[in-house]
Tab-separated table of C-alpha atoms and ligand atoms in Angstrom:
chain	number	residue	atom	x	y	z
A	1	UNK	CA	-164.172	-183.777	-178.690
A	2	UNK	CA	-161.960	-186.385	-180.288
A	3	UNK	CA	-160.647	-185.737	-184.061
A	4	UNK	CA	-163.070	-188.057	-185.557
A	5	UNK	CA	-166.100	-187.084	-183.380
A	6	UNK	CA	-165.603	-183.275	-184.393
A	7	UNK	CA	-164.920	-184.679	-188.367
A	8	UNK	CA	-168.055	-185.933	-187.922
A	9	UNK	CA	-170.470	-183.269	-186.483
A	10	UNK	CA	-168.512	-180.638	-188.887
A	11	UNK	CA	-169.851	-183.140	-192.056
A	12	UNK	CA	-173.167	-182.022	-191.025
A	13	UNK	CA	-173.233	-178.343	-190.055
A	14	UNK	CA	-170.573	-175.895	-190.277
A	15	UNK	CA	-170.047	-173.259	-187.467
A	16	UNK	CA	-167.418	-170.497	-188.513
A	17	UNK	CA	-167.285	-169.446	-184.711
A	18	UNK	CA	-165.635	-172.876	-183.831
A	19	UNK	CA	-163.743	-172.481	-187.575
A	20	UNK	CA	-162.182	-169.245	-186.292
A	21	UNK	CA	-160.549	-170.927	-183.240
A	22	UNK	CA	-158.152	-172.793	-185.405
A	23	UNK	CA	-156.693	-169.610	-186.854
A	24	UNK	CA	-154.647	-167.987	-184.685
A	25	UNK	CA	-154.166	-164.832	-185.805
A	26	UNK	CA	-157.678	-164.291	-185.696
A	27	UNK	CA	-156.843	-163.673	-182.163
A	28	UNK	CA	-155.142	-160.782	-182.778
A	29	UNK	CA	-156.029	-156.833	-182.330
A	30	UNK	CA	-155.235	-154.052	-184.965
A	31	UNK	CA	-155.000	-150.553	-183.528
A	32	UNK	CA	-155.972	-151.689	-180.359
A	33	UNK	CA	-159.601	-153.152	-182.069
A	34	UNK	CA	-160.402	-157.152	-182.981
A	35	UNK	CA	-159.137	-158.105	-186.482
A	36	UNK	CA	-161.750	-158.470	-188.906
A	37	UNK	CA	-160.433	-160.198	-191.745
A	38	UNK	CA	-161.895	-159.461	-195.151
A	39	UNK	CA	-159.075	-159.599	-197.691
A	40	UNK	CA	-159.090	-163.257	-197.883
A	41	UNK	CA	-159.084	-162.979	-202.093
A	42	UNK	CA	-155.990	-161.560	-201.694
A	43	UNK	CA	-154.796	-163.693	-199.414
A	44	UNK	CA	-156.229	-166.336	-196.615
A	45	UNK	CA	-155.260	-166.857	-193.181
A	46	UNK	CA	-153.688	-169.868	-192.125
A	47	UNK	CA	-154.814	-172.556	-189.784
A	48	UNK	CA	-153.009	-173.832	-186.978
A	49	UNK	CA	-152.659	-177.428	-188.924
A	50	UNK	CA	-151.413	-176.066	-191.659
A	51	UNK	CA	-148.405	-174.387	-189.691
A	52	UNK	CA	-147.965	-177.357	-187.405
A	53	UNK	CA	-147.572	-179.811	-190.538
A	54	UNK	CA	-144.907	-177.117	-191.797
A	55	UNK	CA	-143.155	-176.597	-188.622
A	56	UNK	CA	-142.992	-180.203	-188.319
A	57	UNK	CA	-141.793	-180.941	-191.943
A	58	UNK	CA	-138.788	-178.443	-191.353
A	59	UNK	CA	-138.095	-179.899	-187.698
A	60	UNK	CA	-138.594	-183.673	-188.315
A	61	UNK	CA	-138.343	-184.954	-192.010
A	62	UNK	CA	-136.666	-182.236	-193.948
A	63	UNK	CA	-134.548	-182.547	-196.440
A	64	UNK	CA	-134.478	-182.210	-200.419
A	65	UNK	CA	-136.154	-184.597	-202.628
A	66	UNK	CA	-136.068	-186.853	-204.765
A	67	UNK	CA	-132.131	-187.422	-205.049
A	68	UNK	CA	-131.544	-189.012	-201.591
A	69	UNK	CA	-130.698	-192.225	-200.771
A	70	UNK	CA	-130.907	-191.851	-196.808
A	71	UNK	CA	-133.960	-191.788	-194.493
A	72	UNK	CA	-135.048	-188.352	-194.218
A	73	UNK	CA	-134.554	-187.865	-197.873
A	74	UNK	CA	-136.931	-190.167	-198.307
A	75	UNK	CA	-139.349	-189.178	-196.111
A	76	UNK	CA	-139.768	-186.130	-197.078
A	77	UNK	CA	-140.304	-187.142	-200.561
A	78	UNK	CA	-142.738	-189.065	-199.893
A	79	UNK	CA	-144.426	-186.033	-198.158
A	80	UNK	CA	-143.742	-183.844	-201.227
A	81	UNK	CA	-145.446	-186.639	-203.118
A	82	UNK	CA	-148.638	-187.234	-200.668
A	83	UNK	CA	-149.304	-183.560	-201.156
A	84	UNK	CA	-149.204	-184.054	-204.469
A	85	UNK	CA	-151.767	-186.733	-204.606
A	86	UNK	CA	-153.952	-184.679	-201.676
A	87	UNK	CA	-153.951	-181.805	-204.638
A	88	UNK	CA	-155.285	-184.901	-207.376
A	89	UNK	CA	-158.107	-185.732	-205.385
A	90	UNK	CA	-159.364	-181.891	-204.145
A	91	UNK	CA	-159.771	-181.627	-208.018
A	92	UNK	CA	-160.471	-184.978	-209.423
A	93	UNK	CA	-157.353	-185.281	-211.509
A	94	UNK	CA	-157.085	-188.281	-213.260
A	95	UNK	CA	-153.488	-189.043	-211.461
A	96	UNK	CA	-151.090	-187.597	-209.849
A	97	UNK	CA	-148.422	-186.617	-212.852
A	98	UNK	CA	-151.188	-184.319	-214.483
A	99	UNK	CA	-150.556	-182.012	-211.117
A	100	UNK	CA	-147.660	-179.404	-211.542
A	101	UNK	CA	-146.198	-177.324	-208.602
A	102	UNK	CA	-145.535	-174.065	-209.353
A	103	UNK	CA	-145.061	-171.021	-207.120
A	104	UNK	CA	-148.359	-169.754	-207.612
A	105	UNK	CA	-151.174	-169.335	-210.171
A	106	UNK	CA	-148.942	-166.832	-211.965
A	107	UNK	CA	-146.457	-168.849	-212.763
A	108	UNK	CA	-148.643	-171.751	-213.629
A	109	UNK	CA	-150.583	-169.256	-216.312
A	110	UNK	CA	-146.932	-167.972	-217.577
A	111	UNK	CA	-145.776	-171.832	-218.182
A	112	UNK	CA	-148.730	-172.369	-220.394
A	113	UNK	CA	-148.338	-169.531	-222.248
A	114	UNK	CA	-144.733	-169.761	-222.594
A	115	UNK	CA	-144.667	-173.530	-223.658
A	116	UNK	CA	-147.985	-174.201	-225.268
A	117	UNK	CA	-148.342	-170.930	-226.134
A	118	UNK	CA	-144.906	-170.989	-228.149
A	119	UNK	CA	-145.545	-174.348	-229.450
A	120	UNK	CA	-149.053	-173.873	-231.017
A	121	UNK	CA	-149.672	-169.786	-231.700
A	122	UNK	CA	-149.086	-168.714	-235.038
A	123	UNK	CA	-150.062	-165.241	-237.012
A	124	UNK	CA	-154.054	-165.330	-237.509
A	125	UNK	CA	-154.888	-167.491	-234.468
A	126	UNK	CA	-157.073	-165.785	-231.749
A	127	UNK	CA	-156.545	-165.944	-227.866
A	128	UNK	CA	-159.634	-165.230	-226.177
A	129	UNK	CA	-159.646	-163.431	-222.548
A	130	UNK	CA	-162.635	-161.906	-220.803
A	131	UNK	CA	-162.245	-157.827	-219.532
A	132	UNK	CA	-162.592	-159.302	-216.015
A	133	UNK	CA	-159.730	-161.028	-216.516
A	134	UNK	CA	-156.423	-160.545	-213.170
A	135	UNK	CA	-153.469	-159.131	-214.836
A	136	UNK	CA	-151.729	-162.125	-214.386
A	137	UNK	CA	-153.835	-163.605	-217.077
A	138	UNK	CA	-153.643	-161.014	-219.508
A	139	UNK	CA	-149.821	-160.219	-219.553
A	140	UNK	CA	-148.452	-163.963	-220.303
A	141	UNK	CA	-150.978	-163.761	-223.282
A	142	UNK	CA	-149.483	-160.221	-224.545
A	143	UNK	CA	-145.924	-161.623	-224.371
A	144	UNK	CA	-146.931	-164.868	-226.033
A	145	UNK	CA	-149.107	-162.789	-228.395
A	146	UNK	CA	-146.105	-160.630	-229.345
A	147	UNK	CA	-143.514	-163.426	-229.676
A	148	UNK	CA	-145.920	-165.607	-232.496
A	149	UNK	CA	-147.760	-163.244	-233.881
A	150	UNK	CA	-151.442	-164.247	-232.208
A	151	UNK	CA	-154.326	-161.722	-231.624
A	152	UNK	CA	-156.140	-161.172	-228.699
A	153	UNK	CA	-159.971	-160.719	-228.221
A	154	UNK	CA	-161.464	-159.682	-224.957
A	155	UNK	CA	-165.092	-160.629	-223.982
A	156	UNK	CA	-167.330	-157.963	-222.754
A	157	UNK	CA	-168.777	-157.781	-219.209
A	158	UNK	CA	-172.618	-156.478	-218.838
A	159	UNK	CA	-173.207	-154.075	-216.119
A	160	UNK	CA	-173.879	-155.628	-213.497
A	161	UNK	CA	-170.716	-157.777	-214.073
A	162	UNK	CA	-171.794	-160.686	-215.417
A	163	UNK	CA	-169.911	-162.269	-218.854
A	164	UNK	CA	-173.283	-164.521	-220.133
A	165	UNK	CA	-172.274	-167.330	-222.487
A	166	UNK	CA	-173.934	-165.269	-225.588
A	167	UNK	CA	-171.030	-162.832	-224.906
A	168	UNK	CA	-168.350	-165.697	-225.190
A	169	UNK	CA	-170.170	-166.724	-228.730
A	170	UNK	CA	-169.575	-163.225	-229.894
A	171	UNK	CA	-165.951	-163.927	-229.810
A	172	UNK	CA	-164.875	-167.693	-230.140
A	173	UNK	CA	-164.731	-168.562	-233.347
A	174	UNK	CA	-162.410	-170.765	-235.834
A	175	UNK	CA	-159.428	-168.966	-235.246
A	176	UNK	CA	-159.763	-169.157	-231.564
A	177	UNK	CA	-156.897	-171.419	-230.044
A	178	UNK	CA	-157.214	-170.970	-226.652
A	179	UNK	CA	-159.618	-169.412	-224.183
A	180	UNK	CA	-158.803	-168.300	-221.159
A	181	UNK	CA	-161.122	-167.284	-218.286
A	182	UNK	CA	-161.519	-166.742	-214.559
A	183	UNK	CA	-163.525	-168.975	-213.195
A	184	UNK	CA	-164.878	-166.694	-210.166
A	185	UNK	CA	-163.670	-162.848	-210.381
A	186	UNK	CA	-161.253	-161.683	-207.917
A	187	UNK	CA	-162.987	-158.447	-207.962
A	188	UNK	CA	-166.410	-158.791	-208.710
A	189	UNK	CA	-166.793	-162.273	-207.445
A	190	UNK	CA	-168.831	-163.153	-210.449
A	191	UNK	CA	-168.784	-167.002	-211.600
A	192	UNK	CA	-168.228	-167.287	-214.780
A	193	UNK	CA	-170.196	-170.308	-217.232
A	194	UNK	CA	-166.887	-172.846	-217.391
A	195	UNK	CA	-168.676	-175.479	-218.963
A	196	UNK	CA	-170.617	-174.090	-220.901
A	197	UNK	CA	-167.238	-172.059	-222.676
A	198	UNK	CA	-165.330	-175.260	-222.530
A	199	UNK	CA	-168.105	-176.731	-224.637
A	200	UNK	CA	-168.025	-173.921	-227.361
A	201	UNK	CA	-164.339	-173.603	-227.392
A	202	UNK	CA	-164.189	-177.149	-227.958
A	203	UNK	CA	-166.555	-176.893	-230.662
A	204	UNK	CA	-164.404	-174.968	-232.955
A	205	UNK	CA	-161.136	-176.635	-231.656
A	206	UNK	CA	-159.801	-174.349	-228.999
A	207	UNK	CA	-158.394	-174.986	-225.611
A	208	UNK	CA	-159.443	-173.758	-222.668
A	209	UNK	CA	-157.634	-172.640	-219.510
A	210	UNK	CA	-159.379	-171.596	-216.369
A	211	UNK	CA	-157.861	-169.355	-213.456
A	212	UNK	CA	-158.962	-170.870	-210.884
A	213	UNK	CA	-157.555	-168.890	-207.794
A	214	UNK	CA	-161.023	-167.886	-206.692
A	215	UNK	CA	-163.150	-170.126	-207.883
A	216	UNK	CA	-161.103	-172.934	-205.928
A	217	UNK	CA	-161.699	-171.293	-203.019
A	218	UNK	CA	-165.619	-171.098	-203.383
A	219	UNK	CA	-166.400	-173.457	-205.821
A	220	UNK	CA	-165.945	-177.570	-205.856
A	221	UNK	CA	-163.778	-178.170	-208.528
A	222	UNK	CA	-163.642	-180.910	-210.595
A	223	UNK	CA	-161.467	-180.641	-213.673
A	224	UNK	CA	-162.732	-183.847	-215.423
A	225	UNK	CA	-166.313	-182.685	-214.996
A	226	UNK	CA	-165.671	-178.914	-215.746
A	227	UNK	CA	-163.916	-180.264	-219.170
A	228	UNK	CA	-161.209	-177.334	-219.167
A	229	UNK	CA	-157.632	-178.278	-220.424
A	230	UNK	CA	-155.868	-176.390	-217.866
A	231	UNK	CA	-156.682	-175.475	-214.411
A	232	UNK	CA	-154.330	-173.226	-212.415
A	233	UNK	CA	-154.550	-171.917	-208.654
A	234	UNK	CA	-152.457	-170.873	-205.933
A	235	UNK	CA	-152.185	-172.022	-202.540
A	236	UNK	CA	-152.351	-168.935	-200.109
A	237	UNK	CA	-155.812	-168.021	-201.202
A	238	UNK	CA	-156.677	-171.953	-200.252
A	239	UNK	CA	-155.623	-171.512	-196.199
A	240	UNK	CA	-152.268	-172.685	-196.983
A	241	UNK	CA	-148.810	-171.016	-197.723
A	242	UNK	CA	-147.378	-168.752	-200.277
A	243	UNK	CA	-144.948	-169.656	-202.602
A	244	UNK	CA	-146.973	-173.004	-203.994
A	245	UNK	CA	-149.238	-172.835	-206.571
A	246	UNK	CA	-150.800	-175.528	-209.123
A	247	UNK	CA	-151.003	-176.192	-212.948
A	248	UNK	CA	-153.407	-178.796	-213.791
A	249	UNK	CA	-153.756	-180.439	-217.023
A	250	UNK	CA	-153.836	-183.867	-218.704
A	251	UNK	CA	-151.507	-185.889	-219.421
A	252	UNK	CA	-151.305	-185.558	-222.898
A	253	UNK	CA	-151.009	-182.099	-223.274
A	254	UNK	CA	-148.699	-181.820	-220.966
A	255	UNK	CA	-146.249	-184.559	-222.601
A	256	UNK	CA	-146.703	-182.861	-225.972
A	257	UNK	CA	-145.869	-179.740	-223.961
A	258	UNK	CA	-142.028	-178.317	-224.434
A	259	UNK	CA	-140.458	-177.738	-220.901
A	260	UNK	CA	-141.143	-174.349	-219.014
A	261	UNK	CA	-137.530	-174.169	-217.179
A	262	UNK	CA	-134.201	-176.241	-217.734
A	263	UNK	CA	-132.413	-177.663	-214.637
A	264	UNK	CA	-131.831	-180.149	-212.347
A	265	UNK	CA	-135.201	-182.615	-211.950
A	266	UNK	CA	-136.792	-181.821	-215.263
A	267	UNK	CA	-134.106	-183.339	-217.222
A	268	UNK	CA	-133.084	-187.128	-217.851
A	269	UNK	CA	-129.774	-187.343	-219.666
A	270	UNK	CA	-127.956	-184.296	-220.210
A	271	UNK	CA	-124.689	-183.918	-222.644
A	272	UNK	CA	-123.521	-180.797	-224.274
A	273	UNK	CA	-124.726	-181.561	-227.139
A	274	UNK	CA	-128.125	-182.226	-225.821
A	275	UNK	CA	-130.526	-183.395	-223.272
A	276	UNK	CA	-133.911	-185.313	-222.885
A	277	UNK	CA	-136.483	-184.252	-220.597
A	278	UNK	CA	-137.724	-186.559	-217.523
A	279	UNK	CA	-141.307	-187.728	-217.438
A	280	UNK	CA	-144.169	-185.228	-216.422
A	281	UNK	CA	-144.652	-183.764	-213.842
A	282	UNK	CA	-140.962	-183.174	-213.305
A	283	UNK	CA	-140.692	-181.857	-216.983
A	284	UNK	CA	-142.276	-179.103	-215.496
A	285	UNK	CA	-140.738	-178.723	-211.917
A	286	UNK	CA	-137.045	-177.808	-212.711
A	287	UNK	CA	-134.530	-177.289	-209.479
A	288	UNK	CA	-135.530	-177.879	-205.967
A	289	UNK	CA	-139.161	-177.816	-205.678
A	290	UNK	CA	-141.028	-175.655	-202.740
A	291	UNK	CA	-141.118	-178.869	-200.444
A	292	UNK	CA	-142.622	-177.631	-197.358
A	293	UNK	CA	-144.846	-174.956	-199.014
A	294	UNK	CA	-146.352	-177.925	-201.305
A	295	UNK	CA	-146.797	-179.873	-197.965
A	296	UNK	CA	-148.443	-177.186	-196.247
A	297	UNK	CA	-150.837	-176.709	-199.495
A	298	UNK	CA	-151.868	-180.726	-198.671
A	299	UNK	CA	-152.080	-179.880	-194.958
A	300	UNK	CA	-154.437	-177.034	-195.913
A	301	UNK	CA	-156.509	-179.652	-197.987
A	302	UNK	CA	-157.034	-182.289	-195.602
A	303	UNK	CA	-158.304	-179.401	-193.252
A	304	UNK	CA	-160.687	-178.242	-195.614
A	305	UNK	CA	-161.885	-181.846	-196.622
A	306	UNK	CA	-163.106	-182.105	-192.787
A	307	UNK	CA	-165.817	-179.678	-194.110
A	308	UNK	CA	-168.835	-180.391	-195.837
A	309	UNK	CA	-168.265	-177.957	-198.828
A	310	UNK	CA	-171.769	-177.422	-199.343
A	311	UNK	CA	-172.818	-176.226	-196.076
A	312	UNK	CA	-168.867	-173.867	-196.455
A	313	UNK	CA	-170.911	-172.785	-199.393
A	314	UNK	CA	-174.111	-171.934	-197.911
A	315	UNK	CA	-172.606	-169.764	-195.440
A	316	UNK	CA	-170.348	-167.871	-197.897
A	317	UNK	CA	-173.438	-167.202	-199.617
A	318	UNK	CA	-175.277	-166.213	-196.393
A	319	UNK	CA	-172.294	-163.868	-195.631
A	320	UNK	CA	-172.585	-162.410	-199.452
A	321	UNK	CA	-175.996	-161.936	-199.088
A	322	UNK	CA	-175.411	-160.256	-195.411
A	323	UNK	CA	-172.977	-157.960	-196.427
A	324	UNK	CA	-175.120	-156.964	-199.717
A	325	UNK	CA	-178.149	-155.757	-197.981
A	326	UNK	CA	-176.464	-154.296	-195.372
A	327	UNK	CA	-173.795	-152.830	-197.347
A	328	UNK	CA	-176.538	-151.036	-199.817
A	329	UNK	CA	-178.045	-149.451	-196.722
A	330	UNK	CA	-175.240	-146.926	-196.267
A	331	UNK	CA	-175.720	-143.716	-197.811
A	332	UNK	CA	-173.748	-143.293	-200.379
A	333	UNK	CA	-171.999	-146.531	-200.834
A	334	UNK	CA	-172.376	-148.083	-204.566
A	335	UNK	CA	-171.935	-151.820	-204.835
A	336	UNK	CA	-169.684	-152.784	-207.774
A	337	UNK	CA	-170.334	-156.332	-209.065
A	338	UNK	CA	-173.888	-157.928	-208.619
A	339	UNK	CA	-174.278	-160.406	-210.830
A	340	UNK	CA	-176.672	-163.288	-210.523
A	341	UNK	CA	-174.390	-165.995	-210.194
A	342	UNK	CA	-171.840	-164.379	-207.376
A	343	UNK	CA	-169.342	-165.773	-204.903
A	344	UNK	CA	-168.478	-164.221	-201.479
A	345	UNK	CA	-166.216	-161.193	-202.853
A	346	UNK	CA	-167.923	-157.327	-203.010
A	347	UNK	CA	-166.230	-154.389	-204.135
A	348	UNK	CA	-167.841	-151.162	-203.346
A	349	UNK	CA	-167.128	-147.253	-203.591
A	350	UNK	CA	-168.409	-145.094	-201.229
A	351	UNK	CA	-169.373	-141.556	-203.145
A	352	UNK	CA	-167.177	-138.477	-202.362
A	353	UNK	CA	-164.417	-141.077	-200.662
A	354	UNK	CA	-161.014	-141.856	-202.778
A	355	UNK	CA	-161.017	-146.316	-201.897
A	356	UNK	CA	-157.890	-146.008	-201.263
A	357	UNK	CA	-158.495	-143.360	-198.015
A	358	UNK	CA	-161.716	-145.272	-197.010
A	359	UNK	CA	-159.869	-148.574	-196.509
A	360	UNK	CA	-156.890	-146.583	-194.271
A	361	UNK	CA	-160.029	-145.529	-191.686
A	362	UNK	CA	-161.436	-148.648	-192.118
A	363	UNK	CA	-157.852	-149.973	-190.947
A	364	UNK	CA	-158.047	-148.219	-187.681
A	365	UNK	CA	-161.739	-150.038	-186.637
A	366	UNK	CA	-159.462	-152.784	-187.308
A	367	UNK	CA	-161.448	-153.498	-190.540
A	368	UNK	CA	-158.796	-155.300	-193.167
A	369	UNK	CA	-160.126	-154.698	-196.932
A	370	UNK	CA	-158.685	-154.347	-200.387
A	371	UNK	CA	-158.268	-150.787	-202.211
A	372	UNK	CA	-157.286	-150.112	-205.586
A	373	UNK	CA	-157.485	-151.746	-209.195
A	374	UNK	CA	-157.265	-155.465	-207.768
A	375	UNK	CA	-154.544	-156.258	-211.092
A	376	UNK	CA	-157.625	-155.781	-212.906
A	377	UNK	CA	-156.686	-152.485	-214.766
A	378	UNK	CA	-158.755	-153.362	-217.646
A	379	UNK	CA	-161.478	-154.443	-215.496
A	380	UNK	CA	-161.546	-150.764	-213.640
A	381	UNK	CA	-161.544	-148.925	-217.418
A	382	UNK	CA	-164.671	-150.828	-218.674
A	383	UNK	CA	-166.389	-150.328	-214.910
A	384	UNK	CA	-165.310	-146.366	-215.334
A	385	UNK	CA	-163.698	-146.271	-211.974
A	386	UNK	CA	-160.089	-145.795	-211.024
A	387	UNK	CA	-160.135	-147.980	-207.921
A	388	UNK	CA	-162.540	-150.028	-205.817
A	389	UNK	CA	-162.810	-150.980	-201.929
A	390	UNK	CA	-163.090	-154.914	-201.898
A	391	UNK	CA	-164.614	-156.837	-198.851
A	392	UNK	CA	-163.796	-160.637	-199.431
A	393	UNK	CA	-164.889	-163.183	-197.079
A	394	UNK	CA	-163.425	-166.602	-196.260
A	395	UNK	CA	-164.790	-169.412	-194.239
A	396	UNK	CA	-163.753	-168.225	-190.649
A	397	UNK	CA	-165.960	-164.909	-191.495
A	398	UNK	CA	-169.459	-164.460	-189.862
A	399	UNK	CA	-172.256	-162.238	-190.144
A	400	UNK	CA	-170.116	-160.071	-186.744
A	401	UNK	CA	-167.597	-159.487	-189.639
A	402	UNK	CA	-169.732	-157.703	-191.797
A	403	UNK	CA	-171.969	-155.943	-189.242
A	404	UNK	CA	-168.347	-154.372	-187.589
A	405	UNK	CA	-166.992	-153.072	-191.160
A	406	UNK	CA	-170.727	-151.294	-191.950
A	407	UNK	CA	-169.973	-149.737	-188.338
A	408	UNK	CA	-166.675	-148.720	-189.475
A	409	UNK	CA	-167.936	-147.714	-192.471
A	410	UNK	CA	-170.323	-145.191	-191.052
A	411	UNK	CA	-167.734	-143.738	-188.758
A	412	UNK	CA	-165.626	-143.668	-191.901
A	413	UNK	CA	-167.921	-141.181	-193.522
A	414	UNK	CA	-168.150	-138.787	-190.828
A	415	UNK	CA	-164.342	-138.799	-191.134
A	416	UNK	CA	-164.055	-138.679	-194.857
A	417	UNK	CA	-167.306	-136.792	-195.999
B	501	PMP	N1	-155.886	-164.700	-210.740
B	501	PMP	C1	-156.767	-164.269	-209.846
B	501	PMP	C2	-158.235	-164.298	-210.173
B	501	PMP	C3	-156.324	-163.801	-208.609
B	501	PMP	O1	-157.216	-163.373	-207.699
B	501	PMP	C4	-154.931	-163.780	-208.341
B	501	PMP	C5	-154.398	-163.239	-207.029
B	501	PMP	N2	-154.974	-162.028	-206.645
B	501	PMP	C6	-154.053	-164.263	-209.301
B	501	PMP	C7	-154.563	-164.722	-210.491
B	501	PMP	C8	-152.567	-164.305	-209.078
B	501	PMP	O2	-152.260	-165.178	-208.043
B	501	PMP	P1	-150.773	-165.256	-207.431
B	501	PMP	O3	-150.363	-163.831	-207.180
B	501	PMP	O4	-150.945	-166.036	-206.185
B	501	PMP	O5	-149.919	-165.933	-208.453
């Protein structure tokens, strides 16, 4: 099937058999058993375009951007640059400046904190987190918190895992300055009401960011639609590499913004007496930027944009829904995280069974799943449990997937109980 032929029937229907084909490593045994991949929240596989358009960045048009005046210089600026635009249009940006490179989500959460954060945060204001919330946005806040002065409030999760929008008007109020949320749960895989937060933090004045590393994944995001002021993601949990993540705001905050880092590319004069700061987005993207990482990230797009997202979502929520039922029909196993509105991520604990033991058994069926507090301490305090296991699917999973780990996980009891 040509490219365009297979772009076409894939706009239509989505088959994760054929999807799997263009991941290698998918090919690959553990312990002498077929992988089965299910720690894609943690991190995703990679698809063979996305290391072909990196293999063929570093052998054909590499060099470093921006300052060259030759060829290759050139080109692969403009590369950098395309992926930068690639990024824009995956989230609806208004144009390409309001997109920020980073090296992950982390460090995209940690620049607003540091430079809005420092800029605007005095004694008496409020930041607002929720208890589901990945360490990495909770810690920027405390630092932030502790260098101005600021208080944080944390919104409650019900039971079932769910944070409902009455819980976030328990909370934001006028001395809230900024919110920030997940939008979909790394551990729990609950989606959490963006809008309708944006809409009440905006009410009283308050900003909003969203950590988006899940909820790009299984969600369509568009920022000018979803109203937040910041989105931030990275791009290994989006099929492409490590080391590239995004910070997405507009225009004007960012400009009003101080810079994150000083170096080369984020200034425009420099003297020692002082210096003046380039336009955004290279305010924010001081030294050499991660060139072929951000390429790979726009080589991971344009794969998933083959894909209608819809019928991605449908199955994800097919495999969820799988994995639910069938998980709930092994004795013993709790699941942890069923709220109503849910993307394709279940923790579970499996009674008598430390996580941490079930996932090494699991391991050697050749089962791949998360153990432990998922950098959501917090998270496992107001749950009452030390650790969970975490099954996460991505889009080369299939209903096989789940049926092999509730195999494994009934040979795992006879083992551990
Ligand atoms: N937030 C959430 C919800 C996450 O799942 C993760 C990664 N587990 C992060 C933030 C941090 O992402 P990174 O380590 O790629 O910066």
């Amino acid at each position: 099937m040509t490219a365009a032929a297979r772009k076409a029937a894939m706009a239509t229907t989505f088959d994760p058999v054929a999807v799997r084909c263009d991941f290698p490593i998918l090919a690959r045994q553990v312990h002498g058993k077929p992988l089965v991949y299910l720690d894609s929240a943690a991190s995703a596989q990679k698809p063979k375009a996305v290391l072909d358009a990196m293999t063929a960045a570093f052998e054909t048009e590499y060099a470093n951007v921006h300052r060259g005046a030759y060829l290759l210089s050139e080109r692969a600026t403009v590369n950098y640059e395309a992926a930068r635009e690639k990024v824009r249009a995956f989230v609806n940006a208004k144009e390409p400046a309001e997109i920020v490179f980073t090296k992950g989500a982390t460090e995209a959460i940690n620049l607003v904190a540091a430079t809005w954060g420092r800029a605007n945060l005095k004694p008496g204001d409020e930041i607002v987190l929720t208890e589901l919330e990945h360490h990495s946005n909770i810690v920027p806040w405390q630092l932030v918190r502790d260098q101005t002065g600021a208080t944080i409030r944390v919104v409650k999760i019900e039971n079932d895992g769910g944070v409902p929008t009455t819980a976030f008007a328990q909370v934001i109020g006028p001395r809230t300055k900024i919110v920030a949320l997940a939008h979909v749960s790394n551990v729990l895989g609950t989606i959490l009401p963006v809008e309708q937060v944006v809409e009440m933090a905006h009410a009283v004045g308050a900003k909003v960011l969203v950590d988006g590393c899940q909820g790009i994944v299984h969600e369509s995001v568009d920022v000018q639609s979803l109203g937040c002021d910041f989105y931030a993601f990275s791009g290994h949990k989006l099929y492409g590499p490590n080391a590239i993540g995004v910070l997405w705001a507009r225009r004007e905050l960012l400009e009003a913004m101080p810079p994150y880092q000083g170096g080369g590319e984020m200034i425009s004069t420099v003297t020692f007496e002082r210096s003046t700061w380039a336009e955004v987005p290279a305010k924010f993207e001081a030294g050499t930027p991660p060139i072929v990482p951000a390429i790979g990230l726009g080589a991971a797009i344009d794969y998933l944009s083959q894909f209608d997202r819809a019928a991605v979502a449908a199955h994800e929520r097919d495999l969820l829904s799988h994995a639910m039922h069938r998980l709930s029909e092994v004795p013993g196993i709790k699941l942890v995280g069923t709220a109503q509105r849910k993307a394709a991520v279940q923790s579970f604990v499996l009674d008598g069974a430390h996580p941490h033991d079930l996932a090494t058994v699991l391991d050697r069926s050749g089962v791949c799943v998360r153990a432990g507090h998922h950098c959501a301490q917090p998270l496992m305090a107001a749950l009452g449990h030390t650790a969970t296991a975490r099954a996460s699917f991505g889009i080369y999973n299939t209903t096989a997937d789940v049926d092999a780990l509730i195999a494994a996980l009934h040979k795992a009891r006879e083992i551990l109980l």
